[in-house]
CSV table of C-alpha atoms in Angstrom, one decimal:
chain,number,residue,atom,x,y,z
A,13,MET,CA,-15.8,6.0,-3.3
A,14,ALA,CA,-12.1,6.6,-2.4
A,15,ALA,CA,-8.8,4.8,-2.8
A,16,VAL,CA,-7.2,2.5,-0.3
A,17,SER,CA,-3.5,3.1,0.4
A,18,GLY,CA,-1.1,0.3,-0.2
A,19,GLN,CA,-1.9,-3.1,-1.8
A,20,TRP,CA,-5.7,-3.1,-2.0
A,21,LEU,CA,-5.9,-6.2,-4.2
A,22,VAL,CA,-4.7,-9.2,-2.1
A,23,ARG,CA,-4.8,-13.0,-2.3
A,24,GLY,CA,-6.0,-15.0,0.7
A,25,LYS,CA,-4.7,-18.3,2.0
A,26,ASP,CA,-7.4,-20.1,0.0
A,27,GLY,CA,-6.2,-18.6,-3.2
A,28,ARG,CA,-9.0,-16.2,-3.7
A,29,LEU,CA,-8.4,-12.6,-4.5
A,30,ALA,CA,-10.2,-9.8,-2.7
A,31,ALA,CA,-10.3,-6.1,-3.5
A,32,TYR,CA,-11.1,-3.2,-1.2
A,33,ALA,CA,-12.2,0.4,-1.5
A,34,ARG,CA,-13.1,3.1,1.0
A,35,HIS,CA,-16.8,4.1,1.0
A,36,SER,CA,-18.6,7.0,2.7
A,37,GLY,CA,-20.1,4.4,5.1
A,38,GLY,CA,-17.0,2.2,5.6
A,39,VAL,CA,-15.1,-0.4,3.7
A,40,LEU,CA,-16.3,-2.1,0.4
A,41,ARG,CA,-15.0,-5.6,-0.4
A,42,TRP,CA,-15.3,-7.8,-3.5
A,43,THR,CA,-14.1,-11.4,-3.3
A,44,GLU,CA,-13.5,-14.1,-6.0
A,45,THR,CA,-16.0,-16.9,-5.6
A,46,ARG,CA,-13.3,-19.4,-6.4
A,47,PRO,CA,-9.5,-19.2,-6.8
A,48,GLY,CA,-8.6,-17.8,-10.2
A,49,GLY,CA,-12.1,-16.4,-10.9
A,50,PRO,CA,-13.6,-15.2,-13.1
A,51,GLU,CA,-16.7,-14.7,-11.0
A,52,TRP,CA,-16.8,-12.4,-7.9
A,53,SER,CA,-19.2,-11.7,-5.1
A,54,GLY,CA,-19.9,-8.3,-3.5
A,55,PRO,CA,-19.4,-5.6,-3.0
A,56,ASP,CA,-20.0,-6.1,0.7
A,57,LEU,CA,-20.0,-3.1,3.0
A,58,PHE,CA,-18.4,-3.1,6.4
A,59,GLU,CA,-19.6,-0.1,8.2
A,60,ILE,CA,-17.4,2.4,10.0
A,61,PRO,CA,-18.3,6.0,9.5
A,62,HIS,CA,-15.9,9.0,9.4
A,63,LEU,CA,-12.9,7.3,7.8
A,64,THR,CA,-10.8,9.7,5.9
A,65,HIS,CA,-8.0,7.3,4.9
A,66,LEU,CA,-7.6,3.5,4.9
A,67,SER,CA,-4.6,1.2,4.3
A,68,VAL,CA,-4.4,-2.5,4.0
A,69,ALA,CA,-1.6,-4.9,5.1
A,70,GLN,CA,-1.4,-8.7,4.8
A,71,GLY,CA,0.7,-11.1,6.9
A,72,ALA,CA,2.2,-14.4,5.9
A,73,ASP,CA,-0.8,-16.1,7.7
A,74,GLY,CA,-3.1,-14.5,5.2
A,75,TYR,CA,-4.8,-12.3,7.7
A,76,VAL,CA,-5.7,-8.9,6.2
A,77,HIS,CA,-5.3,-5.9,8.6
A,78,PHE,CA,-7.1,-2.6,8.0
A,79,LEU,CA,-5.7,0.6,9.4
A,80,GLY,CA,-7.8,3.7,9.1
A,81,ARG,CA,-7.7,7.4,10.0
A,82,ARG,CA,-11.0,8.4,11.6
A,83,SER,CA,-12.0,12.0,12.1
A,84,VAL,CA,-15.2,12.8,14.1
A,85,GLN,CA,-16.4,16.4,14.4
A,86,LYS,CA,-17.4,17.3,17.9
A,87,GLY,CA,-19.4,20.6,18.2
A,88,ASP,CA,-17.6,23.7,17.2
A,89,GLY,CA,-14.1,22.5,18.3
A,90,PRO,CA,-11.5,20.6,16.3
A,91,PRO,CA,-12.4,17.0,15.1
A,92,VAL,CA,-11.4,14.0,17.2
A,93,VAL,CA,-8.9,12.1,15.1
A,94,ASP,CA,-7.7,8.5,15.9
A,95,VAL,CA,-6.3,5.4,14.1
A,96,VAL,CA,-8.6,2.4,14.0
A,97,HIS,CA,-7.8,-1.3,13.3
A,98,ALA,CA,-9.7,-4.3,12.2
A,99,ILE,CA,-8.8,-7.8,10.9
A,100,GLN,CA,-10.2,-10.2,8.3
A,101,TYR,CA,-9.1,-13.7,9.2
A,102,GLN,CA,-10.4,-15.6,6.2
A,103,SER,CA,-11.3,-14.7,2.6
A,104,GLY,CA,-15.0,-13.7,2.2
A,105,ARG,CA,-15.6,-13.7,6.0
A,106,GLY,CA,-16.5,-10.7,8.2
A,107,LEU,CA,-14.1,-8.3,9.9
A,108,THR,CA,-13.5,-8.1,13.6
A,109,SER,CA,-14.8,-5.1,15.5
A,110,TRP,CA,-12.9,-1.9,14.9
A,111,TYR,CA,-10.5,-1.1,17.7
A,112,SER,CA,-9.2,2.5,18.3
A,113,LEU,CA,-5.4,2.8,18.6
A,114,GLY,CA,-5.6,6.4,19.7
A,115,ASN,CA,-3.6,9.4,18.6
A,116,PRO,CA,0.0,10.1,19.7
A,117,ARG,CA,-0.9,13.8,20.1
A,118,LYS,CA,-4.4,13.4,21.5
A,119,ASN,CA,-4.0,16.1,24.1
A,120,SER,CA,-2.5,18.8,21.9
A,121,ASP,CA,-3.5,21.1,19.1
A,122,GLN,CA,-1.6,18.8,16.7
A,123,ALA,CA,-4.0,15.9,17.1
A,124,SER,CA,-6.2,16.9,14.1
A,125,GLY,CA,-3.1,17.0,11.9
A,126,LEU,CA,-2.4,13.3,12.1
A,127,GLY,CA,-1.6,11.8,8.8
A,128,ALA,CA,-2.6,8.6,7.1
A,129,PRO,CA,-1.4,5.3,8.6
A,130,ALA,CA,0.9,2.9,6.7
A,131,GLY,CA,1.5,-0.6,8.0
A,132,VAL,CA,3.2,-3.9,7.5
A,133,VAL,CA,2.9,-7.3,9.2
A,134,GLY,CA,6.1,-8.8,10.6
A,135,PRO,CA,7.1,-12.5,10.1
A,136,THR,CA,5.4,-13.6,13.3
A,137,GLY,CA,2.2,-11.7,12.6
A,138,LEU,CA,3.0,-8.5,14.6
A,139,VAL,CA,1.6,-5.4,13.0
A,140,HIS,CA,3.8,-2.3,12.7
A,141,PHE,CA,2.2,1.0,11.6
A,142,PHE,CA,3.5,4.5,11.1
A,143,VAL,CA,1.8,7.9,11.0
A,144,ARG,CA,2.9,11.4,10.3
A,145,THR,CA,2.2,13.9,13.0
A,146,GLY,CA,0.8,17.4,12.5
A,147,ALA,CA,4.3,18.8,13.3
A,148,GLY,CA,6.1,16.7,10.7
A,149,GLY,CA,7.2,13.9,13.0
A,150,VAL,CA,6.8,10.1,12.5
A,151,MET,CA,5.4,7.8,15.1
A,152,LEU,CA,5.4,4.0,15.3
A,153,ARG,CA,3.0,1.7,17.1
A,154,ARG,CA,3.0,-2.0,17.0
A,155,ASP,CA,1.5,-5.0,18.8
A,156,ASP,CA,3.6,-7.2,21.0
A,157,LYS,CA,4.0,-11.0,21.4
A,158,ALA,CA,1.2,-11.0,24.0
A,159,GLY,CA,-1.3,-9.6,21.5
A,160,LYS,CA,-1.3,-6.1,23.2
A,161,TRP,CA,-0.3,-2.8,21.6
A,162,GLU,CA,2.9,-1.2,22.7
A,163,SER,CA,3.0,2.5,23.4
A,164,TRP,CA,3.8,5.1,20.7
A,165,HIS,CA,7.4,5.3,19.7
A,166,ASN,CA,8.9,8.5,18.3
A,167,MET,CA,11.0,7.9,15.1
A,168,ASN,CA,12.7,11.4,15.6
A,169,ALA,CA,11.8,12.6,12.1
A,170,ARG,CA,11.5,16.3,11.1
A,171,GLY,CA,9.6,17.8,8.2
A,172,ALA,CA,7.9,14.5,7.2
A,173,GLU,CA,5.4,15.0,4.4
A,174,GLU,CA,2.6,12.8,3.1
A,175,GLY,CA,4.1,9.7,1.5
A,176,MET,CA,5.4,6.6,3.2
A,177,ALA,CA,6.6,3.3,1.8
A,178,VAL,CA,7.0,0.5,4.3
A,179,THR,CA,8.2,-3.0,3.3
A,180,LEU,CA,9.1,-6.3,4.9
A,181,GLY,CA,12.3,-7.9,3.7
A,182,PRO,CA,13.1,-11.6,3.3
A,183,SER,CA,14.9,-11.6,6.6
A,184,GLY,CA,11.8,-10.3,8.4
A,185,THR,CA,13.0,-6.7,9.0
A,186,VAL,CA,11.0,-3.6,8.2
A,187,ASP,CA,12.2,-0.8,5.9
A,188,LEU,CA,10.6,2.6,6.1
A,189,LEU,CA,11.0,5.5,3.6
A,190,VAL,CA,9.3,8.8,4.3
A,191,ALA,CA,9.2,11.9,2.0
A,192,GLY,CA,10.7,15.0,3.5
A,193,PRO,CA,11.7,18.5,2.4
A,194,GLY,CA,14.2,17.8,-0.4
A,195,VAL,CA,15.1,14.4,1.0
A,196,ALA,CA,13.7,10.9,1.6
A,197,MET,CA,14.2,9.8,5.2
A,198,ARG,CA,14.9,6.1,5.8
A,199,TRP,CA,14.8,3.7,8.7
A,200,ARG,CA,15.7,0.1,8.8
A,201,GLN,CA,14.9,-2.5,11.5
A,202,THR,CA,17.9,-4.0,13.1
A,203,SER,CA,16.3,-7.4,13.6
A,204,PRO,CA,12.8,-8.9,13.2
A,205,ASN,CA,10.4,-7.2,15.6
A,206,GLY,CA,13.4,-5.2,16.9
A,207,GLY,CA,14.3,-1.6,17.1
A,208,PHE,CA,15.0,0.8,14.2
A,209,SER,CA,18.2,2.6,13.0
A,210,ARG,CA,18.1,5.8,11.1
A,211,GLU,CA,19.8,5.4,7.8
A,212,GLN,CA,21.4,8.2,5.6
A,213,ASP,CA,18.8,10.5,4.0
A,214,ILE,CA,18.4,10.2,0.2
A,215,PRO,CA,18.6,13.7,-1.5
A,216,VAL,CA,15.6,13.5,-3.8
A,217,GLN,CA,12.3,15.2,-4.4
A,218,MET,CA,9.1,13.2,-4.4
A,219,ALA,CA,5.6,14.1,-5.5
A,220,PRO,CA,3.2,13.9,-2.5
A,221,SER,CA,2.0,10.4,-1.7
A,222,SER,CA,3.6,8.8,-4.8
A,223,VAL,CA,6.2,6.6,-3.3
A,224,ALA,CA,6.0,2.8,-3.4
A,225,ALA,CA,8.6,0.2,-2.5
A,226,LEU,CA,9.4,-3.4,-3.6
A,227,VAL,CA,11.9,-5.9,-2.3
A,228,THR,CA,14.0,-6.7,-5.5
A,229,ALA,CA,16.9,-8.7,-3.9
A,230,PRO,CA,17.7,-10.2,-0.6
A,231,ASP,CA,17.4,-7.3,1.8
A,232,ARG,CA,17.5,-4.7,-1.0
A,233,VAL,CA,14.5,-2.5,-1.8
A,234,THR,CA,13.8,-0.5,-5.0
A,235,TYR,CA,11.8,2.6,-4.5
A,236,TYR,CA,9.5,4.1,-7.2
A,237,TRP,CA,7.9,7.5,-7.1
A,238,THR,CA,6.8,10.4,-9.3
A,239,ASP,CA,9.5,13.1,-9.9
A,240,PRO,CA,7.8,16.5,-9.4
A,241,ALA,CA,10.3,18.2,-11.8
A,242,THR,CA,9.7,15.9,-14.8
A,243,GLY,CA,6.3,14.5,-14.0
A,244,GLY,CA,7.6,11.0,-14.8
A,245,VAL,CA,8.2,7.8,-12.8
A,246,VAL,CA,11.6,7.1,-11.4
A,247,ALA,CA,13.3,4.2,-9.6
A,248,HIS,CA,16.1,4.2,-7.0
A,249,ARG,CA,18.1,1.8,-5.0
A,250,VAL,CA,20.3,2.9,-2.1
A,251,GLY,CA,23.8,3.6,-3.3
A,252,GLY,CA,22.7,4.0,-7.0
A,253,TRP,CA,21.4,6.6,-9.3
A,254,VAL,CA,17.8,7.8,-9.8
A,255,ILE,CA,16.6,6.0,-13.0
A,256,PRO,CA,13.9,7.8,-15.1
A,257,LEU,CA,11.2,5.4,-16.3
A,258,GLY,CA,8.9,7.8,-18.2
A,259,GLY,CA,5.1,7.8,-17.9
A,260,THR,CA,2.9,10.7,-16.8
A,261,PRO,CA,1.3,9.5,-13.5
A,262,ALA,CA,-1.5,11.4,-11.8
A,263,GLU,CA,-1.5,11.8,-8.0
A,264,GLY,CA,-1.2,8.7,-5.9
A,265,PRO,CA,1.3,5.9,-5.5
A,266,ILE,CA,2.8,3.7,-8.3
A,267,SER,CA,1.7,0.1,-8.1
A,268,VAL,CA,4.5,-2.5,-8.2
A,269,LEU,CA,4.7,-6.3,-8.4
A,270,ARG,CA,7.5,-8.8,-8.6
A,271,THR,CA,6.6,-11.9,-10.5
A,272,VAL,CA,7.9,-14.4,-13.1
A,273,LEU,CA,7.1,-13.7,-16.8
A,274,ASP,CA,8.2,-16.2,-19.5
A,275,GLY,CA,10.5,-17.7,-16.9
A,276,TYR,CA,12.2,-14.5,-16.0
A,277,ASP,CA,12.2,-12.6,-12.7
A,278,CYS,CA,10.4,-9.4,-13.6
A,279,THR,CA,8.9,-6.2,-12.1
A,280,VAL,CA,5.5,-5.0,-13.3
A,281,LEU,CA,4.5,-1.4,-12.7
A,282,ALA,CA,1.1,0.3,-13.1
A,283,HIS,CA,-0.1,3.9,-12.7
A,284,ARG,CA,-3.0,6.1,-13.6
A,285,ASP,CA,-2.0,8.8,-16.1
A,286,LEU,CA,-3.2,12.4,-16.1
A,287,ASP,CA,-6.2,11.5,-18.3
A,288,GLY,CA,-7.2,8.7,-16.0
A,289,HIS,CA,-6.0,5.8,-18.2
A,290,VAL,CA,-4.3,2.9,-16.5
A,291,MET,CA,-0.8,2.4,-17.9
A,292,LEU,CA,1.2,-0.8,-17.5
A,293,ALA,CA,4.9,-1.6,-18.0
A,294,ALA,CA,7.4,-4.4,-17.1
A,295,CYS,CA,11.2,-4.9,-17.0
A,296,GLY,CA,13.6,-7.5,-15.6
A,297,THR,CA,13.9,-7.1,-11.9
A,298,GLU,CA,16.5,-4.4,-11.2
A,299,GLY,CA,16.8,-3.9,-14.9
A,300,GLU,CA,15.1,-0.6,-15.2
A,301,GLU,CA,18.1,0.9,-17.0
A,302,GLY,CA,17.1,-1.0,-20.1
A,303,GLY,CA,14.0,1.2,-20.3
A,304,LEU,CA,10.3,0.6,-20.0
A,305,TRP,CA,7.4,0.8,-22.5
A,306,TRP,CA,4.1,2.0,-21.1
A,307,SER,CA,0.9,0.7,-22.6
A,308,PRO,CA,-2.7,1.3,-21.8
A,309,ALA,CA,-4.6,-1.4,-19.8
A,310,GLY,CA,-7.8,-1.7,-17.8
A,311,GLU,CA,-10.4,1.0,-17.4
A,312,ARG,CA,-10.2,4.8,-16.9
A,313,THR,CA,-10.2,5.5,-13.2
A,314,ALA,CA,-10.0,8.3,-10.7
A,315,MET,CA,-7.9,6.1,-8.3
A,316,PRO,CA,-4.6,4.4,-8.5
A,317,PRO,CA,-4.7,0.8,-9.8
A,318,ALA,CA,-3.5,-2.3,-8.0
A,319,LEU,CA,-1.5,-5.4,-9.1
A,320,ALA,CA,-1.5,-8.9,-7.8
A,321,THR,CA,-1.0,-12.5,-9.0
A,322,ASP,CA,-4.0,-14.9,-8.9
A,323,HIS,CA,-4.1,-18.6,-7.9
A,324,ALA,CA,-2.8,-19.6,-11.3
A,325,GLY,CA,0.1,-17.2,-11.1
A,326,ARG,CA,-1.4,-14.7,-13.7
A,327,VAL,CA,-0.8,-11.0,-13.3
A,328,VAL,CA,-4.1,-9.3,-12.3
A,329,LEU,CA,-4.8,-5.6,-12.7
A,330,GLY,CA,-7.5,-4.1,-10.6
A,331,SER,CA,-9.1,-0.7,-11.1
A,332,ILE,CA,-12.2,1.2,-9.9
A,333,GLY,CA,-14.0,2.6,-12.8
A,334,ALA,CA,-15.7,6.0,-13.1
A,335,ASP,CA,-19.0,4.2,-12.4
A,336,GLY,CA,-17.6,3.0,-9.0
A,337,ALA,CA,-17.4,-0.6,-10.1
A,338,LEU,CA,-14.4,-2.9,-9.8
A,339,TYR,CA,-12.8,-3.9,-13.1
A,340,ILE,CA,-10.4,-6.8,-13.4
A,341,ALA,CA,-7.9,-7.6,-16.3
A,342,ARG,CA,-5.9,-10.8,-16.3
A,343,GLN,CA,-2.7,-11.7,-18.0
A,344,ASN,CA,-2.7,-14.2,-20.9
A,345,PRO,CA,0.4,-16.2,-19.7
A,346,GLU,CA,1.1,-17.5,-23.2
A,347,GLN,CA,1.8,-13.9,-24.4
A,348,GLY,CA,4.1,-12.4,-21.8
A,349,LEU,CA,2.4,-9.5,-20.1
A,350,ALA,CA,-0.4,-9.3,-22.6
A,351,MET,CA,-3.5,-8.5,-20.6
A,352,GLY,CA,-7.0,-9.5,-21.5
A,353,ALA,CA,-9.8,-6.9,-21.6
A,354,ALA,CA,-10.9,-5.5,-18.3
A,355,ARG,CA,-14.1,-7.2,-17.0
A,356,ARG,CA,-16.6,-5.4,-14.9
A,357,VAL,CA,-17.2,-7.3,-11.7
């Protein structure tokens, strides 16, 4: 069992939540049997061997897109590495066939160094995904209005490291942040489904693969990551200071969610600490300066947790336990962010 990058707990058009994990034989999925639970079906296994990484992205149409990095050993030579894509159109239904999207460096010795894909779905349903190359570049590929995939586009990055955060703003434009050597590199889409402009680098250090992003105001993103110097969570908005938030996260991204708590616009954060405990905190959106208080929630886990809201608007915390089972904890809406006990699915 292995973690899925990005938001691996998602709500479908019919209101049912689904959770995903990467398995040695492919993709595992659990699905609520009715909106709001508490019963679930699964896990169902969708076979695709040789996946080393998997990320999930959902569009406004409810379709769930799966982007995977596949590595197949061929004899004594280097492995053949490519990006694969599949879609789930409806909650609880099957996936389409997996389609190979290739490798931007397929004919060079850099091909096997391809990083994990990170994707987002644009306002009209077009998928954008980014990968780090073995030489530290960043490449974009996306489908077009005719349903075909465009050629690879070089983002002209240098020194890219593992760790990307990609978000879609209210205006339909994509924001990309990539960890680099002593900086975070940032790109912003000039118009929905349009080109990208390189923004000013942010002079910060990030722990590998820890960054997450959340739209917290019209066309403004807050980034969260683990500071390798202090070991704690920090928050940052372009033009502002880096805000320390405490906590002791283990490797992997911070999970973030924007929702309404007791009538207030709030941000909820979750991470797995160094002992494997799931820790939860909340603050007013863009109010991190007021401080956060981390409290234990859910089950001990070897993978980053996930946050979502269910059909009833309750915060839901998902984690994969040490036994490989899915555990779900739900908010008691009458008590702020008080979470009920985690229930094994």
